[in-house]
Short mmCIF file of C-alpha atoms in Angstrom, two decimals:
data_model
loop_
_atom_site.label_atom_id
_atom_site.label_comp_id
_atom_site.label_asym_id
_atom_site.label_seq_id
_atom_site.Cartn_x
_atom_site.Cartn_y
_atom_site.Cartn_z
CA MET M 60 -56.60 137.06 14.86
CA THR M 61 -59.03 134.13 14.69
CA LEU M 62 -62.43 133.44 13.22
CA ASP M 63 -63.99 134.44 16.55
CA LEU M 64 -63.19 138.03 15.65
CA PHE M 65 -64.95 137.94 12.28
CA ASN M 66 -68.10 139.94 11.74
CA ASP M 67 -70.09 141.14 8.75
CA ASP M 68 -69.69 144.86 9.41
CA ASP M 69 -67.74 146.15 6.42
CA THR M 70 -66.77 149.31 8.28
CA ALA M 71 -65.51 147.54 11.41
CA GLN M 72 -61.78 147.72 10.73
CA HIS M 73 -59.53 150.26 9.05
CA GLY M 74 -55.86 151.12 9.22
CA ARG M 75 -52.59 149.41 8.36
CA GLU M 76 -51.17 146.35 10.11
CA GLN M 77 -47.59 145.26 9.52
CA ILE M 78 -47.14 141.50 9.20
CA GLY M 79 -43.55 141.48 7.91
CA PRO M 80 -40.67 143.91 7.27
CA GLN M 81 -42.25 144.89 3.94
CA SER M 82 -45.70 143.34 4.29
CA PHE M 83 -48.93 145.02 5.32
CA VAL M 84 -52.65 144.39 5.72
CA LEU M 85 -54.58 147.50 4.69
CA ARG M 86 -57.85 147.11 6.56
CA GLY M 87 -60.92 148.14 4.59
CA PHE M 88 -58.77 149.73 1.88
CA ALA M 89 -60.85 148.26 -0.98
CA LEU M 90 -64.27 149.23 0.40
CA PRO M 91 -64.54 152.50 -1.56
CA TYR M 92 -63.82 150.52 -4.75
CA ALA M 93 -66.06 147.53 -3.95
CA ASP M 94 -68.90 148.18 -6.40
CA ALA M 95 -66.53 148.79 -9.31
CA LEU M 96 -64.37 145.80 -8.34
CA LEU M 97 -67.33 143.42 -8.31
CA GLN M 98 -68.53 144.76 -11.65
CA GLY M 99 -65.04 144.11 -12.95
CA VAL M 100 -65.07 140.53 -11.66
CA ASP M 101 -68.41 139.90 -13.39
CA ALA M 102 -67.08 141.33 -16.67
CA VAL M 103 -63.93 139.21 -16.51
CA ALA M 104 -65.86 136.02 -15.68
CA ALA M 105 -68.31 136.65 -18.52
CA GLN M 106 -65.43 136.55 -20.99
CA SER M 107 -63.21 133.97 -19.23
CA PRO M 108 -65.33 131.87 -16.85
CA PHE M 109 -64.08 130.54 -13.54
CA ARG M 110 -62.69 127.03 -13.75
CA HIS M 111 -60.96 124.45 -11.52
CA MET M 112 -57.51 123.88 -12.97
CA GLN M 113 -55.37 120.78 -12.63
CA THR M 114 -51.99 120.83 -10.92
CA PRO M 115 -48.99 119.18 -12.63
CA GLY M 116 -49.50 116.24 -10.26
CA GLY M 117 -53.07 115.72 -11.46
CA TYR M 118 -54.81 117.28 -8.45
CA THR M 119 -57.93 119.37 -9.11
CA MET M 120 -57.67 122.70 -7.33
CA SER M 121 -60.48 123.40 -4.86
CA VAL M 122 -60.34 127.10 -5.73
CA ALA M 123 -61.98 128.17 -8.99
CA LEU M 124 -60.00 130.77 -10.92
CA THR M 125 -59.79 133.04 -13.91
CA ASN M 126 -57.44 135.83 -15.01
CA CYS M 127 -57.29 139.27 -16.53
CA GLY M 128 -54.48 141.41 -17.86
CA THR M 129 -51.97 140.77 -20.62
CA ARG M 130 -50.87 137.56 -18.90
CA GLY M 131 -52.82 134.90 -17.01
CA TRP M 132 -51.62 132.24 -14.58
CA THR M 133 -52.38 128.68 -15.65
CA SER M 134 -51.74 125.17 -14.38
CA ASP M 135 -51.91 121.80 -16.11
CA ALA M 136 -49.86 118.64 -16.60
CA GLN M 137 -47.09 120.72 -18.20
CA GLY M 138 -46.64 122.87 -15.09
CA TYR M 139 -47.35 126.35 -13.75
CA ARG M 140 -46.85 129.32 -16.07
CA TYR M 141 -48.24 132.55 -17.45
CA THR M 142 -49.91 132.65 -20.86
CA ARG M 143 -51.28 135.45 -23.01
CA ILE M 144 -54.14 133.24 -24.22
CA ASP M 145 -56.93 131.72 -22.13
CA PRO M 146 -56.59 127.97 -22.87
CA LEU M 147 -60.36 127.54 -22.34
CA SER M 148 -61.49 130.11 -24.92
CA GLY M 149 -58.45 130.34 -27.17
CA GLN M 150 -58.72 134.13 -26.89
CA PRO M 151 -56.57 136.67 -25.01
CA TRP M 152 -57.39 137.07 -21.34
CA PRO M 153 -59.78 139.97 -20.58
CA ASP M 154 -58.29 143.40 -20.08
CA LEU M 155 -57.45 144.45 -16.54
CA PRO M 156 -60.42 146.50 -15.27
CA GLU M 157 -59.54 150.11 -14.56
CA ALA M 158 -60.77 149.84 -10.97
CA PHE M 159 -58.38 146.93 -10.37
CA LEU M 160 -55.45 148.99 -11.61
CA ARG M 161 -56.36 152.09 -9.59
CA LEU M 162 -56.78 150.09 -6.39
CA ALA M 163 -53.55 148.13 -6.93
CA GLN M 164 -51.49 151.24 -7.50
CA ALA M 165 -53.01 153.06 -4.52
CA ALA M 166 -52.55 150.09 -2.18
CA ALA M 167 -48.98 149.45 -3.33
CA ALA M 168 -48.07 153.11 -2.82
CA ASP M 169 -49.63 153.09 0.66
CA ALA M 170 -47.41 150.10 1.52
CA GLY M 171 -44.28 151.81 0.22
CA PHE M 172 -44.15 150.43 -3.34
CA SER M 173 -44.70 153.40 -5.64
CA GLY M 174 -44.81 153.02 -9.41
CA PHE M 175 -46.45 149.56 -9.38
CA THR M 176 -47.91 148.69 -12.79
CA PRO M 177 -49.37 145.16 -12.78
CA ASP M 178 -49.81 143.25 -16.00
CA ALA M 179 -51.48 140.14 -14.54
CA CYS M 180 -54.34 139.50 -12.15
CA LEU M 181 -55.31 136.07 -10.86
CA VAL M 182 -58.95 136.01 -9.68
CA ASN M 183 -59.84 133.22 -7.24
CA ARG M 184 -63.31 132.16 -6.08
CA TYR M 185 -63.45 130.27 -2.78
CA GLU M 186 -66.51 128.37 -1.62
CA PRO M 187 -66.87 126.60 1.77
CA GLY M 188 -64.14 123.99 2.16
CA ALA M 189 -61.84 125.48 -0.49
CA ARG M 190 -58.27 126.13 0.55
CA LEU M 191 -54.90 127.14 -0.86
CA SER M 192 -51.85 125.31 0.40
CA LEU M 193 -48.64 127.13 1.26
CA HIS M 194 -46.78 128.24 -1.86
CA GLN M 195 -44.53 130.96 -3.24
CA ASP M 196 -45.45 133.30 -6.09
CA LYS M 197 -42.36 132.65 -8.18
CA ASN M 198 -43.57 132.30 -11.77
CA GLU M 199 -43.19 136.05 -12.28
CA ARG M 200 -40.08 137.48 -13.95
CA ASP M 201 -39.96 140.65 -11.85
CA TYR M 202 -39.49 140.04 -8.12
CA ASN M 203 -38.93 143.75 -7.54
CA ALA M 204 -42.65 144.41 -7.86
CA PRO M 205 -44.96 143.62 -4.91
CA ILE M 206 -47.99 141.36 -4.75
CA VAL M 207 -51.31 143.11 -4.07
CA SER M 208 -54.05 140.78 -2.83
CA VAL M 209 -57.68 141.93 -2.44
CA SER M 210 -60.36 140.15 -0.37
CA LEU M 211 -64.10 140.43 -1.04
CA GLY M 212 -66.94 138.40 0.49
CA MET M 213 -66.58 135.74 3.17
CA PRO M 214 -63.83 136.08 5.78
CA ALA M 215 -60.71 133.97 5.44
CA LEU M 216 -57.66 132.97 7.43
CA PHE M 217 -54.58 133.94 5.44
CA LEU M 218 -51.41 132.00 6.18
CA PHE M 219 -48.23 134.08 5.96
CA GLY M 220 -45.09 132.06 6.44
CA GLY M 221 -41.36 132.44 5.91
CA HIS M 222 -38.96 131.72 3.08
CA ALA M 223 -39.05 127.96 3.68
CA ARG M 224 -42.19 125.85 3.54
CA THR M 225 -41.45 124.51 7.02
CA ASP M 226 -41.24 127.97 8.63
CA PRO M 227 -44.09 128.81 11.02
CA ALA M 228 -46.97 130.65 9.36
CA ALA M 229 -48.96 133.41 11.01
CA ARG M 230 -52.75 133.24 10.68
CA VAL M 231 -54.16 136.58 9.60
CA ALA M 232 -57.93 137.16 9.52
CA LEU M 233 -59.02 138.88 6.32
CA LEU M 234 -62.40 140.53 5.90
CA HIS M 235 -64.35 142.00 2.99
CA GLY M 236 -62.39 144.98 1.69
CA ASP M 237 -59.01 144.10 3.19
CA VAL M 238 -55.91 144.33 0.98
CA VAL M 239 -52.60 142.57 1.66
CA VAL M 240 -49.42 143.94 0.08
CA TRP M 241 -46.05 142.21 0.31
CA GLY M 242 -42.78 142.74 -1.54
CA GLY M 243 -39.11 143.54 -1.14
CA VAL M 244 -37.47 141.18 1.35
CA ASP M 245 -40.86 139.49 1.86
CA ARG M 246 -41.66 138.95 -1.82
CA LEU M 247 -40.99 135.18 -1.85
CA ARG M 248 -42.54 134.30 1.49
CA TYR M 249 -44.79 131.25 1.55
CA HIS M 250 -48.50 131.99 1.92
CA GLY M 251 -51.84 130.25 1.64
CA VAL M 252 -55.45 130.14 2.85
CA MET M 253 -56.96 127.87 5.48
CA PRO M 254 -60.06 125.83 4.49
CA MET M 255 -62.97 128.22 4.17
CA LYS M 256 -65.71 128.18 6.78
CA ASP M 257 -69.27 128.77 5.60
CA THR M 258 -69.69 132.27 7.01
CA PRO M 259 -71.90 133.98 4.41
CA HIS M 260 -71.28 137.60 3.56
CA SER M 261 -74.29 139.92 3.40
CA ARG M 262 -73.67 140.74 -0.27
CA LEU M 263 -71.72 137.84 -1.77
CA GLY M 264 -73.18 134.97 0.23
CA SER M 265 -71.12 131.81 0.69
CA GLN M 266 -68.16 132.79 -1.43
CA ARG M 267 -64.96 134.73 -1.20
CA ILE M 268 -63.52 136.52 -4.21
CA ASN M 269 -59.80 137.16 -3.96
CA PHE M 270 -57.64 138.64 -6.68
CA THR M 271 -53.91 139.16 -6.68
CA LEU M 272 -52.21 141.64 -8.96
CA ARG M 273 -48.64 141.02 -10.08
CA LYS M 274 -45.96 142.14 -12.51
CA ALA M 275 -45.49 138.90 -14.41
CA GLY M 276 -43.54 139.99 -17.47
#
């Protein structure tokens, strides 16, 4: 799919699309939860504001982020890791909102991963021009659990590659309410997000909120 297929009709697409042996896009799956999810994002950001972290190489990430759950993903000169304390506030990361947990468990079960209990949620805020280069989610201790990734707001092109950075990556259009779940043999596949186009969403404007739920500990 390409950006030409994007539209702002939140009810336009539903169903499950397989993008790997154990990877699925659940079209519109998060729409029934949208109000509660956005309230949860606001509550998390009020306690632990979005910020642009530094990579170990000194690069400032174009994506603003925050976390919730018992562990939060952080990046600085010392490397990538999970912490129990928000380094900005010195306090524990906010609790995982109940709506996040309910959606994550329902989406994981729909994709064939029953019993998923995330303890970490990375919340990303993309504005026009922001991107996420190809990477693996490998800071978690439990690779048996899937990744559940939720898209809200502006459309994005999700890159879903192979197990080597040089493998070709499919471009998957993601709309408001779509959920991507990958695990099992696909758990360590490279993935990323193409630079965001300024295609405002009717509710969230020129931003995309994406959060990924994981079992980090």
